[in-house]
mmCIF file of C-alpha atoms in Angstrom:
data_model
loop_
_atom_site.group_PDB
_atom_site.id
_atom_site.type_symbol
_atom_site.label_atom_id
_atom_site.label_comp_id
_atom_site.label_asym_id
_atom_site.label_seq_id
_atom_site.Cartn_x
_atom_site.Cartn_y
_atom_site.Cartn_z
ATOM 1 C CA MET A 1 5.554 -0.685 -26.415
ATOM 2 C CA ALA A 2 3.610 2.655 -27.299
ATOM 3 C CA PRO A 3 4.118 5.200 -25.319
ATOM 4 C CA THR A 4 0.547 5.059 -24.020
ATOM 5 C CA PRO A 5 -0.131 1.763 -22.948
ATOM 6 C CA LYS A 6 -3.359 0.127 -24.020
ATOM 7 C CA SER A 7 -4.356 -0.987 -20.153
ATOM 8 C CA ASP A 8 -6.267 1.102 -17.712
ATOM 9 C CA PHE A 9 -4.092 0.076 -14.641
ATOM 10 C CA LEU A 10 -0.536 0.810 -16.661
ATOM 11 C CA ARG A 11 -1.714 3.990 -18.510
ATOM 12 C CA ILE A 12 -2.653 5.537 -14.752
ATOM 13 C CA ILE A 13 0.314 4.902 -12.959
ATOM 14 C CA MET A 14 2.287 6.090 -15.351
ATOM 15 C CA GLU A 15 0.497 9.282 -15.948
ATOM 16 C CA ARG A 16 0.447 9.672 -12.479
ATOM 17 C CA GLY A 17 4.347 8.814 -11.938
ATOM 18 C CA PHE A 18 4.130 5.164 -9.905
ATOM 19 C CA LEU A 19 6.453 3.492 -12.447
ATOM 20 C CA ALA A 20 9.960 2.842 -11.999
ATOM 21 C CA ASP A 21 10.911 -0.238 -14.009
ATOM 22 C CA CYS A 22 8.929 -3.342 -15.294
ATOM 23 C CA THR A 23 10.735 -6.770 -16.241
ATOM 24 C CA ASP A 24 8.548 -6.813 -19.404
ATOM 25 C CA LEU A 25 5.986 -3.497 -20.078
ATOM 26 C CA THR A 26 4.512 -4.904 -22.963
ATOM 27 C CA ALA A 27 3.835 -8.400 -22.005
ATOM 28 C CA LEU A 28 2.483 -6.768 -18.630
ATOM 29 C CA ASP A 29 0.215 -5.156 -20.440
ATOM 30 C CA ASP A 30 -1.221 -7.420 -22.660
ATOM 31 C CA ALA A 31 -2.065 -9.565 -19.991
ATOM 32 C CA LEU A 32 -3.741 -6.793 -18.201
ATOM 33 C CA ILE A 33 -5.758 -6.189 -21.291
ATOM 34 C CA ASP A 34 -6.633 -10.271 -21.158
ATOM 35 C CA GLY A 35 -6.994 -9.238 -17.558
ATOM 36 C CA PRO A 36 -7.898 -9.321 -14.871
ATOM 37 C CA VAL A 37 -4.602 -9.924 -13.426
ATOM 38 C CA THR A 38 -3.501 -11.065 -9.405
ATOM 39 C CA ALA A 39 -0.465 -9.241 -8.189
ATOM 40 C CA TYR A 40 0.950 -8.705 -4.386
ATOM 41 C CA ILE A 41 2.768 -6.356 -2.702
ATOM 42 C CA GLY A 42 4.646 -7.365 0.686
ATOM 43 C CA TYR A 43 4.563 -6.224 4.116
ATOM 44 C CA ASP A 44 6.963 -7.283 6.940
ATOM 45 C CA ALA A 45 5.449 -6.647 10.382
ATOM 46 C CA THR A 46 9.079 -4.709 11.992
ATOM 47 C CA ALA A 47 6.781 -2.044 13.166
ATOM 48 C CA ALA A 48 2.897 -2.021 15.014
ATOM 49 C CA SER A 49 1.974 0.911 12.116
ATOM 50 C CA LEU A 50 2.905 1.054 8.380
ATOM 51 C CA HIS A 51 3.914 4.812 8.083
ATOM 52 C CA VAL A 52 3.556 7.050 5.029
ATOM 53 C CA GLY A 53 6.657 5.838 3.399
ATOM 54 C CA HIS A 54 4.229 3.061 2.441
ATOM 55 C CA LEU A 55 1.298 5.106 1.133
ATOM 56 C CA LEU A 56 2.794 4.998 -2.548
ATOM 57 C CA ASN A 57 2.389 1.446 -2.796
ATOM 58 C CA ILE A 58 -0.934 1.148 -0.668
ATOM 59 C CA MET A 59 -2.287 3.837 -4.063
ATOM 60 C CA LEU A 60 -0.281 1.457 -6.289
ATOM 61 C CA LEU A 61 -2.860 -1.765 -5.142
ATOM 62 C CA ARG A 62 -6.129 -0.176 -4.863
ATOM 63 C CA TRP A 63 -5.608 1.535 -8.338
ATOM 64 C CA PHE A 64 -4.752 -2.127 -9.670
ATOM 65 C CA GLN A 65 -8.179 -2.966 -7.882
ATOM 66 C CA LYS A 66 -10.069 0.148 -9.875
ATOM 67 C CA THR A 67 -8.751 -0.871 -12.932
ATOM 68 C CA GLY A 68 -10.338 -4.729 -12.622
ATOM 69 C CA ASN A 69 -7.802 -6.622 -11.255
ATOM 70 C CA ARG A 70 -7.295 -8.828 -8.009
ATOM 71 C CA PRO A 71 -4.352 -7.487 -5.297
ATOM 72 C CA ILE A 72 -2.858 -9.257 -2.768
ATOM 73 C CA THR A 73 -1.838 -7.967 0.269
ATOM 74 C CA LEU A 74 0.778 -10.175 2.105
ATOM 75 C CA MET A 75 1.738 -9.730 5.332
ATOM 76 C CA GLY A 76 5.327 -11.544 6.139
ATOM 77 C CA GLY A 77 4.717 -13.343 9.377
ATOM 78 C CA GLY A 78 7.588 -15.667 8.035
ATOM 79 C CA THR A 79 10.021 -13.281 6.216
ATOM 80 C CA THR A 80 9.601 -10.644 9.180
ATOM 81 C CA LYS A 81 11.740 -13.235 11.270
ATOM 82 C CA VAL A 82 14.920 -12.928 9.151
ATOM 83 C CA GLY A 83 14.554 -9.390 8.447
ATOM 84 C CA ASP A 84 15.261 -7.861 4.932
ATOM 85 C CA PRO A 85 18.872 -6.560 4.708
ATOM 86 C CA SER A 86 18.374 -3.915 1.411
ATOM 87 C CA PHE A 87 20.072 -0.845 1.652
ATOM 88 C CA ARG A 88 20.066 -1.040 5.478
ATOM 89 C CA SER A 89 23.681 -1.068 7.344
ATOM 90 C CA ASP A 90 23.012 -3.507 10.377
ATOM 91 C CA GLU A 91 20.750 -6.089 10.603
ATOM 92 C CA ARG A 92 17.079 -5.666 11.818
ATOM 93 C CA PRO A 93 16.173 -6.462 15.366
ATOM 94 C CA LEU A 94 14.910 -10.018 15.691
ATOM 95 C CA LEU A 95 11.389 -10.155 16.678
ATOM 96 C CA GLY A 96 9.295 -12.662 18.445
ATOM 97 C CA PRO A 97 6.129 -14.704 16.988
ATOM 98 C CA ASP A 98 3.596 -12.756 19.478
ATOM 99 C CA GLN A 99 5.149 -9.332 18.610
ATOM 100 C CA ILE A 100 5.190 -10.059 15.125
ATOM 101 C CA GLN A 101 1.675 -11.139 15.252
ATOM 102 C CA SER A 102 0.263 -8.124 16.793
ATOM 103 C CA ASN A 103 2.428 -5.867 14.363
ATOM 104 C CA ILE A 104 0.362 -8.139 11.787
ATOM 105 C CA ASP A 105 -2.826 -7.366 13.512
ATOM 106 C CA ASN A 106 -2.346 -3.740 13.819
ATOM 107 C CA ILE A 107 -1.271 -3.353 10.164
ATOM 108 C CA GLN A 108 -4.365 -5.108 8.959
ATOM 109 C CA LYS A 109 -6.768 -2.444 9.785
ATOM 110 C CA VAL A 110 -5.249 -0.030 7.389
ATOM 111 C CA PHE A 111 -5.505 -2.124 3.971
ATOM 112 C CA ALA A 112 -9.600 -2.299 4.792
ATOM 113 C CA ARG A 113 -9.976 1.419 3.748
ATOM 114 C CA TYR A 114 -8.119 1.363 0.607
ATOM 115 C CA LEU A 115 -9.584 -1.858 -0.538
ATOM 116 C CA ASP A 116 -11.872 -3.851 -1.048
ATOM 117 C CA TYR A 117 -12.019 -7.456 0.461
ATOM 118 C CA GLY A 118 -14.985 -8.854 -0.048
ATOM 119 C CA ASP A 119 -15.897 -11.828 -2.095
ATOM 120 C CA GLY A 120 -12.506 -12.093 -3.182
ATOM 121 C CA LYS A 121 -11.609 -8.894 -4.610
ATOM 122 C CA ALA A 122 -8.275 -8.397 -2.523
ATOM 123 C CA MET A 123 -6.839 -11.076 -0.453
ATOM 124 C CA MET A 124 -4.981 -10.156 2.448
ATOM 125 C CA LEU A 125 -2.644 -13.160 2.447
ATOM 126 C CA ASN A 126 0.425 -14.521 5.149
ATOM 127 C CA ASN A 127 3.521 -16.231 3.972
ATOM 128 C CA ALA A 128 4.089 -17.679 7.624
ATOM 129 C CA GLU A 129 1.208 -20.008 6.127
ATOM 130 C CA TRP A 130 3.985 -21.511 3.547
ATOM 131 C CA LEU A 131 7.395 -20.402 5.093
ATOM 132 C CA ASP A 132 6.877 -21.808 8.369
ATOM 133 C CA GLY A 133 6.372 -25.410 7.457
ATOM 134 C CA LEU A 134 9.388 -25.587 5.433
ATOM 135 C CA ASN A 135 11.398 -28.494 5.634
ATOM 136 C CA TYR A 136 15.607 -26.797 5.353
ATOM 137 C CA LEU A 137 16.988 -29.621 3.655
ATOM 138 C CA ASP A 138 14.293 -30.139 0.964
ATOM 139 C CA PHE A 139 14.365 -26.126 0.458
ATOM 140 C CA LEU A 140 17.696 -26.114 -0.290
ATOM 141 C CA ARG A 141 17.650 -28.891 -2.598
ATOM 142 C CA ASP A 142 14.634 -28.026 -4.538
ATOM 143 C CA ILE A 143 14.878 -24.182 -4.283
ATOM 144 C CA GLY A 144 18.305 -23.162 -3.451
ATOM 145 C CA ARG A 145 19.832 -25.085 -5.901
ATOM 146 C CA HIS A 146 18.217 -22.348 -9.016
ATOM 147 C CA PHE A 147 20.522 -18.975 -7.021
ATOM 148 C CA SER A 148 23.676 -17.625 -8.332
ATOM 149 C CA ILE A 149 25.384 -16.892 -5.143
ATOM 150 C CA ASN A 150 27.620 -14.611 -7.871
ATOM 151 C CA ARG A 151 24.175 -13.074 -8.992
ATOM 152 C CA MET A 152 22.919 -12.858 -5.371
ATOM 153 C CA LEU A 153 26.222 -10.736 -4.101
ATOM 154 C CA SER A 154 25.425 -8.315 -7.379
ATOM 155 C CA PHE A 155 22.778 -6.735 -7.044
ATOM 156 C CA GLU A 156 23.294 -3.615 -5.600
ATOM 157 C CA SER A 157 21.089 -3.796 -1.788
ATOM 158 C CA VAL A 158 23.691 -6.506 -1.427
ATOM 159 C CA LYS A 159 26.608 -4.831 -2.762
ATOM 160 C CA SER A 160 26.321 -2.122 -1.425
ATOM 161 C CA ARG A 161 26.353 -3.630 2.057
ATOM 162 C CA LEU A 162 29.500 -5.371 1.078
ATOM 163 C CA ASP A 163 31.337 -2.377 -0.215
ATOM 164 C CA ARG A 164 30.861 -0.296 3.008
ATOM 165 C CA GLU A 165 32.400 -3.318 4.266
ATOM 166 C CA GLN A 166 29.168 -4.081 6.249
ATOM 167 C CA SER A 167 28.337 -7.292 8.226
ATOM 168 C CA LEU A 168 25.578 -9.309 6.117
ATOM 169 C CA SER A 169 24.432 -12.595 8.158
ATOM 170 C CA PHE A 170 23.706 -15.407 6.398
ATOM 171 C CA LEU A 171 20.516 -15.260 8.285
ATOM 172 C CA GLU A 172 20.369 -11.715 6.038
ATOM 173 C CA PHE A 173 21.282 -13.690 3.207
ATOM 174 C CA ASN A 174 18.434 -16.162 2.801
ATOM 175 C CA TYR A 175 16.251 -13.393 2.825
ATOM 176 C CA MET A 176 15.764 -12.828 -1.176
ATOM 177 C CA ILE A 177 15.517 -16.530 -1.610
ATOM 178 C CA LEU A 178 12.389 -16.338 0.573
ATOM 179 C CA GLN A 179 10.922 -13.468 -1.068
ATOM 180 C CA ALA A 180 11.621 -15.516 -4.300
ATOM 181 C CA TYR A 181 9.685 -18.592 -2.846
ATOM 182 C CA ASP A 182 6.697 -16.230 -1.965
ATOM 183 C CA PHE A 183 5.837 -15.271 -5.691
ATOM 184 C CA LEU A 184 6.504 -18.891 -6.664
ATOM 185 C CA GLU A 185 3.888 -20.243 -4.216
ATOM 186 C CA GLN A 186 1.220 -17.544 -4.931
ATOM 187 C CA TYR A 187 1.643 -18.178 -8.593
ATOM 188 C CA ARG A 188 1.215 -22.145 -7.487
ATOM 189 C CA ARG A 189 -1.925 -21.597 -5.301
ATOM 190 C CA TYR A 190 -3.906 -18.140 -6.687
ATOM 191 C CA ASP A 191 -2.045 -17.343 -10.228
ATOM 192 C CA CYS A 192 -0.452 -14.359 -9.111
ATOM 193 C CA ARG A 193 1.537 -13.433 -12.143
ATOM 194 C CA LEU A 194 2.955 -10.056 -10.910
ATOM 195 C CA GLN A 195 4.568 -9.014 -7.990
ATOM 196 C CA MET A 196 5.068 -4.699 -7.377
ATOM 197 C CA GLY A 197 7.001 -2.872 -4.950
ATOM 198 C CA GLY A 198 9.373 -0.287 -4.057
ATOM 199 C CA SER A 199 12.497 0.572 -6.134
ATOM 200 C CA ASP A 200 14.376 -0.852 -3.751
ATOM 201 C CA GLN A 201 12.989 -4.586 -4.309
ATOM 202 C CA TRP A 202 14.076 -4.693 -7.769
ATOM 203 C CA GLY A 203 16.585 -7.521 -7.131
ATOM 204 C CA ASN A 204 14.312 -9.677 -4.768
ATOM 205 C CA ILE A 205 11.798 -9.340 -7.408
ATOM 206 C CA VAL A 206 14.095 -10.244 -10.331
ATOM 207 C CA ASN A 207 14.691 -13.379 -8.088
ATOM 208 C CA GLY A 208 10.918 -14.392 -7.916
ATOM 209 C CA VAL A 209 10.334 -13.854 -11.596
ATOM 210 C CA ASP A 210 13.375 -15.951 -12.599
ATOM 211 C CA LEU A 211 12.619 -18.272 -10.145
ATOM 212 C CA THR A 212 8.969 -18.814 -10.902
ATOM 213 C CA ARG A 213 9.731 -19.233 -14.780
ATOM 214 C CA ARG A 214 12.942 -21.907 -13.669
ATOM 215 C CA ILE A 215 10.487 -23.937 -11.495
ATOM 216 C CA LEU A 216 6.975 -23.722 -13.030
ATOM 217 C CA ASP A 217 7.775 -22.542 -17.026
ATOM 218 C CA ARG A 218 5.553 -19.716 -16.256
ATOM 219 C CA GLU A 219 6.301 -15.940 -17.396
ATOM 220 C CA VAL A 220 5.160 -13.454 -14.698
ATOM 221 C CA TRP A 221 6.265 -9.791 -14.032
ATOM 222 C CA GLY A 222 7.649 -7.552 -11.734
ATOM 223 C CA LEU A 223 7.316 -3.819 -11.357
ATOM 224 C CA THR A 224 8.340 -1.437 -8.854
ATOM 225 C CA THR A 225 7.551 2.402 -8.186
ATOM 226 C CA PRO A 226 10.306 4.662 -7.259
ATOM 227 C CA LEU A 227 11.556 5.786 -4.089
ATOM 228 C CA LEU A 228 10.524 9.253 -3.411
ATOM 229 C CA THR A 229 12.002 11.697 -1.414
ATOM 230 C CA THR A 230 10.738 15.228 -0.823
ATOM 231 C CA SER A 231 11.831 18.250 -2.984
ATOM 232 C CA ASP A 232 13.825 19.326 -0.035
ATOM 233 C CA GLY A 233 15.729 15.924 0.270
ATOM 234 C CA ARG A 234 14.080 14.211 2.798
ATOM 235 C CA LYS A 235 12.775 10.894 2.751
ATOM 236 C CA MET A 236 9.194 10.436 2.539
ATOM 237 C CA GLY A 237 7.630 8.619 5.625
ATOM 238 C CA LYS A 238 9.813 10.871 7.876
ATOM 239 C CA SER A 239 9.366 14.126 9.700
ATOM 240 C CA GLN A 240 11.250 16.448 12.277
ATOM 241 C CA GLY A 241 9.001 14.860 14.521
ATOM 242 C CA GLY A 242 9.655 11.607 13.512
ATOM 243 C CA ALA A 243 7.888 8.367 12.014
ATOM 244 C CA ILE A 244 4.017 9.608 9.829
ATOM 245 C CA TRP A 245 2.546 6.732 10.814
ATOM 246 C CA LEU A 246 -1.251 5.065 9.693
ATOM 247 C CA ASN A 247 -2.558 3.889 12.043
ATOM 248 C CA GLY A 248 -4.744 6.366 14.010
ATOM 249 C CA ASP A 249 -4.009 5.368 17.122
ATOM 250 C CA MET A 250 0.252 5.917 16.643
ATOM 251 C CA LEU A 251 -0.756 9.536 15.329
ATOM 252 C CA SER A 252 -4.122 11.064 15.486
ATOM 253 C CA ALA A 253 -5.593 11.985 12.485
ATOM 254 C CA TYR A 254 -5.167 16.007 13.223
ATOM 255 C CA GLU A 255 -1.333 15.719 12.740
ATOM 256 C CA PHE A 256 -1.859 13.363 9.512
ATOM 257 C CA TRP A 257 -3.948 15.938 8.079
ATOM 258 C CA GLN A 258 -0.901 18.719 9.475
ATOM 259 C CA PHE A 259 1.918 16.823 8.032
ATOM 260 C CA TRP A 260 0.483 16.838 4.443
ATOM 261 C CA ARG A 261 -0.442 20.398 4.596
ATOM 262 C CA ASN A 262 3.250 21.285 5.223
ATOM 263 C CA THR A 263 3.621 20.295 1.924
ATOM 264 C CA THR A 264 6.773 21.861 0.635
ATOM 265 C CA ASP A 265 5.386 23.892 -2.963
ATOM 266 C CA ALA A 266 7.054 22.085 -4.906
ATOM 267 C CA ASP A 267 5.703 18.932 -4.335
ATOM 268 C CA VAL A 268 1.979 19.341 -4.559
ATOM 269 C CA GLY A 269 1.265 18.648 -7.964
ATOM 270 C CA ARG A 270 3.246 15.591 -7.850
ATOM 271 C CA PHE A 271 1.952 14.781 -4.203
ATOM 272 C CA LEU A 272 -1.790 15.135 -5.297
ATOM 273 C CA LYS A 273 -1.133 12.819 -8.636
ATOM 274 C CA LEU A 274 0.596 9.874 -6.186
ATOM 275 C CA TYR A 275 -1.755 9.836 -3.131
ATOM 276 C CA THR A 276 -5.407 10.922 -4.264
ATOM 277 C CA GLU A 277 -7.256 10.017 -6.930
ATOM 278 C CA LEU A 278 -8.286 13.441 -8.390
ATOM 279 C CA PRO A 279 -7.625 14.104 -11.943
ATOM 280 C CA VAL A 280 -4.298 14.618 -13.024
ATOM 281 C CA ASP A 281 -5.264 17.986 -14.801
ATOM 282 C CA GLU A 282 -6.427 19.379 -11.447
ATOM 283 C CA CYS A 283 -3.420 18.037 -9.824
ATOM 284 C CA ASP A 284 -1.449 19.864 -12.341
ATOM 285 C CA ARG A 285 -3.523 23.242 -11.967
ATOM 286 C CA LEU A 286 -3.275 22.909 -7.904
ATOM 287 C CA GLY A 287 0.309 22.519 -7.928
ATOM 288 C CA ALA A 288 0.845 25.462 -10.740
ATOM 289 C CA LEU A 289 -0.804 27.801 -8.145
ATOM 290 C CA GLN A 290 1.720 30.374 -6.606
ATOM 291 C CA GLY A 291 2.019 32.482 -3.751
ATOM 292 C CA SER A 292 -0.278 31.966 -1.160
ATOM 293 C CA GLU A 293 -2.459 30.504 -3.336
ATOM 294 C CA ILE A 294 -0.788 27.329 -3.183
ATOM 295 C CA ASN A 295 -2.241 26.720 0.061
ATOM 296 C CA GLU A 296 -5.563 25.833 -1.687
ATOM 297 C CA GLY A 297 -3.801 22.820 -3.248
ATOM 298 C CA LYS A 298 -2.068 21.933 -0.021
ATOM 299 C CA ILE A 299 -5.396 22.016 1.686
ATOM 300 C CA ARG A 300 -6.776 19.881 -0.877
ATOM 301 C CA LEU A 301 -4.084 17.709 -1.070
ATOM 302 C CA ALA A 302 -4.179 16.855 3.041
ATOM 303 C CA ASN A 303 -7.973 16.817 2.558
ATOM 304 C CA GLU A 304 -8.153 13.970 0.024
ATOM 305 C CA VAL A 305 -5.393 11.836 1.625
ATOM 306 C CA THR A 306 -6.881 12.109 5.171
ATOM 307 C CA THR A 307 -10.271 11.306 3.850
ATOM 308 C CA LEU A 308 -8.840 8.130 2.488
ATOM 309 C CA LEU A 309 -7.203 6.961 5.575
ATOM 310 C CA HIS A 310 -9.487 8.350 8.196
ATOM 311 C CA GLY A 311 -12.726 9.424 6.101
ATOM 312 C CA ALA A 312 -14.301 12.474 5.488
ATOM 313 C CA GLU A 313 -15.596 13.842 9.067
ATOM 314 C CA ALA A 314 -12.052 13.150 10.253
ATOM 315 C CA ALA A 315 -10.291 14.989 7.168
ATOM 316 C CA ALA A 316 -12.675 17.662 7.376
ATOM 317 C CA SER A 317 -12.204 18.175 11.412
ATOM 318 C CA ALA A 318 -8.883 18.487 11.073
ATOM 319 C CA GLU A 319 -9.222 21.443 8.781
ATOM 320 C CA ALA A 320 -11.473 22.770 10.956
ATOM 321 C CA THR A 321 -9.349 22.706 13.984
ATOM 322 C CA ALA A 322 -6.355 23.612 11.667
ATOM 323 C CA ARG A 323 -7.808 27.273 10.406
ATOM 324 C CA GLU A 324 -9.257 27.750 14.350
ATOM 325 C CA VAL A 325 -5.634 27.051 15.704
ATOM 326 C CA PHE A 326 -2.994 28.050 12.940
ATOM 327 C CA GLU A 327 -4.549 30.465 10.712
ATOM 328 C CA GLN A 328 -7.115 32.878 12.691
ATOM 329 C CA GLY A 329 -4.437 31.855 16.124
ATOM 330 C CA GLY A 330 -7.193 30.398 17.870
ATOM 331 C CA ALA A 331 -9.625 32.620 19.931
ATOM 332 C CA GLY A 332 -9.353 35.908 17.318
ATOM 333 C CA GLY A 333 -5.809 37.041 16.606
ATOM 334 C CA ASP A 334 -3.350 36.826 13.277
ATOM 335 C CA LEU A 335 -0.729 33.717 13.258
ATOM 336 C CA GLU A 336 2.745 34.471 11.683
ATOM 337 C CA ILE A 337 5.153 31.687 10.652
ATOM 338 C CA VAL A 338 8.728 32.194 11.334
ATOM 339 C CA THR A 339 11.491 29.083 9.795
ATOM 340 C CA ILE A 340 14.742 27.895 12.032
ATOM 341 C CA ALA A 341 17.239 26.510 10.394
ATOM 342 C CA ALA A 342 17.629 23.099 11.677
ATOM 343 C CA ASP A 343 21.443 23.538 12.741
ATOM 344 C CA ALA A 344 20.702 26.116 14.826
ATOM 345 C CA LEU A 345 18.996 23.553 17.025
ATOM 346 C CA PRO A 346 17.854 22.988 20.387
ATOM 347 C CA VAL A 347 17.623 26.827 21.813
ATOM 348 C CA SER A 348 16.264 27.570 25.194
ATOM 349 C CA ILE A 349 12.700 28.590 24.932
ATOM 350 C CA ILE A 350 13.819 32.557 25.908
ATOM 351 C CA GLN A 351 16.078 32.565 22.628
ATOM 352 C CA LEU A 352 12.973 30.987 20.943
ATOM 353 C CA LEU A 353 10.931 33.564 22.009
ATOM 354 C CA SER A 354 13.518 36.069 20.973
ATOM 355 C CA GLN A 355 13.816 35.054 17.648
ATOM 356 C CA THR A 356 10.215 34.753 16.870
ATOM 357 C CA GLY A 357 9.386 38.399 17.586
ATOM 358 C CA ILE A 358 6.954 37.816 20.430
ATOM 359 C CA THR A 359 9.045 39.105 22.618
ATOM 360 C CA GLY A 360 11.485 42.386 22.809
ATOM 361 C CA SER A 361 14.038 41.143 25.531
ATOM 362 C CA GLY A 362 14.968 37.414 27.100
ATOM 363 C CA LYS A 363 13.696 39.358 30.687
ATOM 364 C CA GLU A 364 10.543 40.151 29.114
ATOM 365 C CA ALA A 365 10.407 36.064 28.427
ATOM 366 C CA LYS A 366 10.991 35.021 31.736
ATOM 367 C CA ARG A 367 8.348 37.398 33.252
ATOM 368 C CA LEU A 368 5.844 35.812 30.347
ATOM 369 C CA ILE A 369 6.746 32.581 31.478
ATOM 370 C CA ALA A 370 6.506 33.398 35.369
ATOM 371 C CA GLU A 371 3.451 35.077 35.245
ATOM 372 C CA GLY A 372 1.913 31.528 32.792
ATOM 373 C CA GLY A 373 1.125 33.863 29.743
ATOM 374 C CA LEU A 374 3.159 31.004 27.204
ATOM 375 C CA ARG A 375 1.920 28.561 25.616
ATOM 376 C CA LEU A 376 3.533 26.036 23.097
ATOM 377 C CA ASN A 377 0.719 24.245 20.961
ATOM 378 C CA ASN A 378 -1.823 25.464 23.691
ATOM 379 C CA ASP A 379 0.216 23.495 26.521
ATOM 380 C CA PRO A 380 1.279 26.496 29.305
ATOM 381 C CA VAL A 381 5.082 26.367 29.657
ATOM 382 C CA SER A 382 6.383 27.176 33.760
ATOM 383 C CA ASP A 383 10.179 26.286 32.898
ATOM 384 C CA PRO A 384 12.062 29.136 31.342
ATOM 385 C CA GLN A 385 14.816 26.522 31.395
ATOM 386 C CA VAL A 386 12.803 24.493 28.482
ATOM 387 C CA GLN A 387 15.475 23.531 25.532
ATOM 388 C CA VAL A 388 13.341 23.243 22.304
ATOM 389 C CA ASP A 389 14.802 20.877 19.363
ATOM 390 C CA ALA A 390 13.707 19.447 16.559
ATOM 391 C CA GLY A 391 11.186 16.679 18.359
ATOM 392 C CA ILE A 392 9.169 19.850 20.032
ATOM 393 C CA ILE A 393 8.964 21.546 16.719
ATOM 394 C CA GLY A 394 8.067 18.748 14.757
ATOM 395 C CA ASP A 395 6.211 19.970 11.566
ATOM 396 C CA GLY A 396 5.126 22.952 13.410
ATOM 397 C CA LEU A 397 5.405 24.402 16.882
ATOM 398 C CA LYS A 398 2.382 27.110 17.815
ATOM 399 C CA VAL A 399 4.005 29.772 20.162
ATOM 400 C CA SER A 400 1.462 31.660 21.861
ATOM 401 C CA VAL A 401 1.105 34.903 24.114
ATOM 402 C CA GLY A 402 -2.213 35.899 25.011
ATOM 403 C CA LYS A 403 -5.282 35.256 22.875
ATOM 404 C CA LYS A 404 -3.813 37.352 19.966
ATOM 405 C CA LYS A 405 -0.138 37.059 19.268
ATOM 406 C CA HIS A 406 0.833 33.601 18.277
ATOM 407 C CA ARG A 407 3.663 32.203 15.899
ATOM 408 C CA MET A 408 4.225 29.240 13.854
ATOM 409 C CA VAL A 409 7.819 27.859 14.149
ATOM 410 C CA GLN A 410 8.749 25.674 11.631
ATOM 411 C CA ILE A 411 11.544 24.108 10.877
ATOM 412 C CA GLY A 412 13.579 25.055 7.138
#
């Protein structure tokens, strides 16, 4: 097909860096022109919140709706009982039905920030609706016979696990069949013709495309997004302090804002295209800023992403707090940034004070702590034996002495 697709959806996602692969890009482009098209992305309820690693595909659904199509967010009430083995080294812990439902209830809250579910514009489904009532023998006869074990073993998500001689249970092996059946069932019920997901789901998606064609003789498509890492090699969605959750009761809007504010310089332009709706030219301009000016891009990124998830007021509040705490050093004063290598951790609080230059000696540091003059993230420290590790530093640890002496410790 031509380098620039005809449909708005494909043109936008290709410009912004969302596209990894597609089963038939030309046919999908034609269908989108004739549109609207219904597409889905599935989310298993393995935790009480999704994290930043899921945000790329949530934005993909948002663009899909903004270009006149109908997105489905499919909750994995059924498939979570099995657990996706894709690129995992071991089996997921099995969750009970009450925990799965509780997780789904929490996860659903986030999608309302990104998609319009009014008047059927977007749909929220749960695959337990059709998976829980399956008759095993009928399912094997009607669906299982369309799957080749030889082909299933060749998929990289399975092959990599077996090559490492790590156990793959029969339960997990069924996952890709159930996901394929999800696609078939949604086509039957809602004329859903496109499944999207991360590139680690390519094998599962292709299975669903093939199954729908075999049973119903209908053309459907699969589309994947790249699996993102930061420029320094870290997996998106993780930080030194743990997962960057999307639910506000698991991670505050301020901490979420700080995660984006701490984006590596090299990632600013790319992340602006993927996680905001700013024009591509503006994303490129902000991403190309050099030196201290790149902070303009980072603050814009943090504000835009936080506004989408938590609202404009929360974003403005986070920025104001950050300016007070970090840029102005609290009640006046300056803030210096100090980087510590990850392999140098943990360190004692005494060593940390020395390395940051905030005290001149260990003796001074102990006296400072004894007199109550030291604060970490504004909390007083009274124990000179405290060990500071990556979890404590997280995305940034503010070390303060008095009102005007501050250091921001980051892992580099």
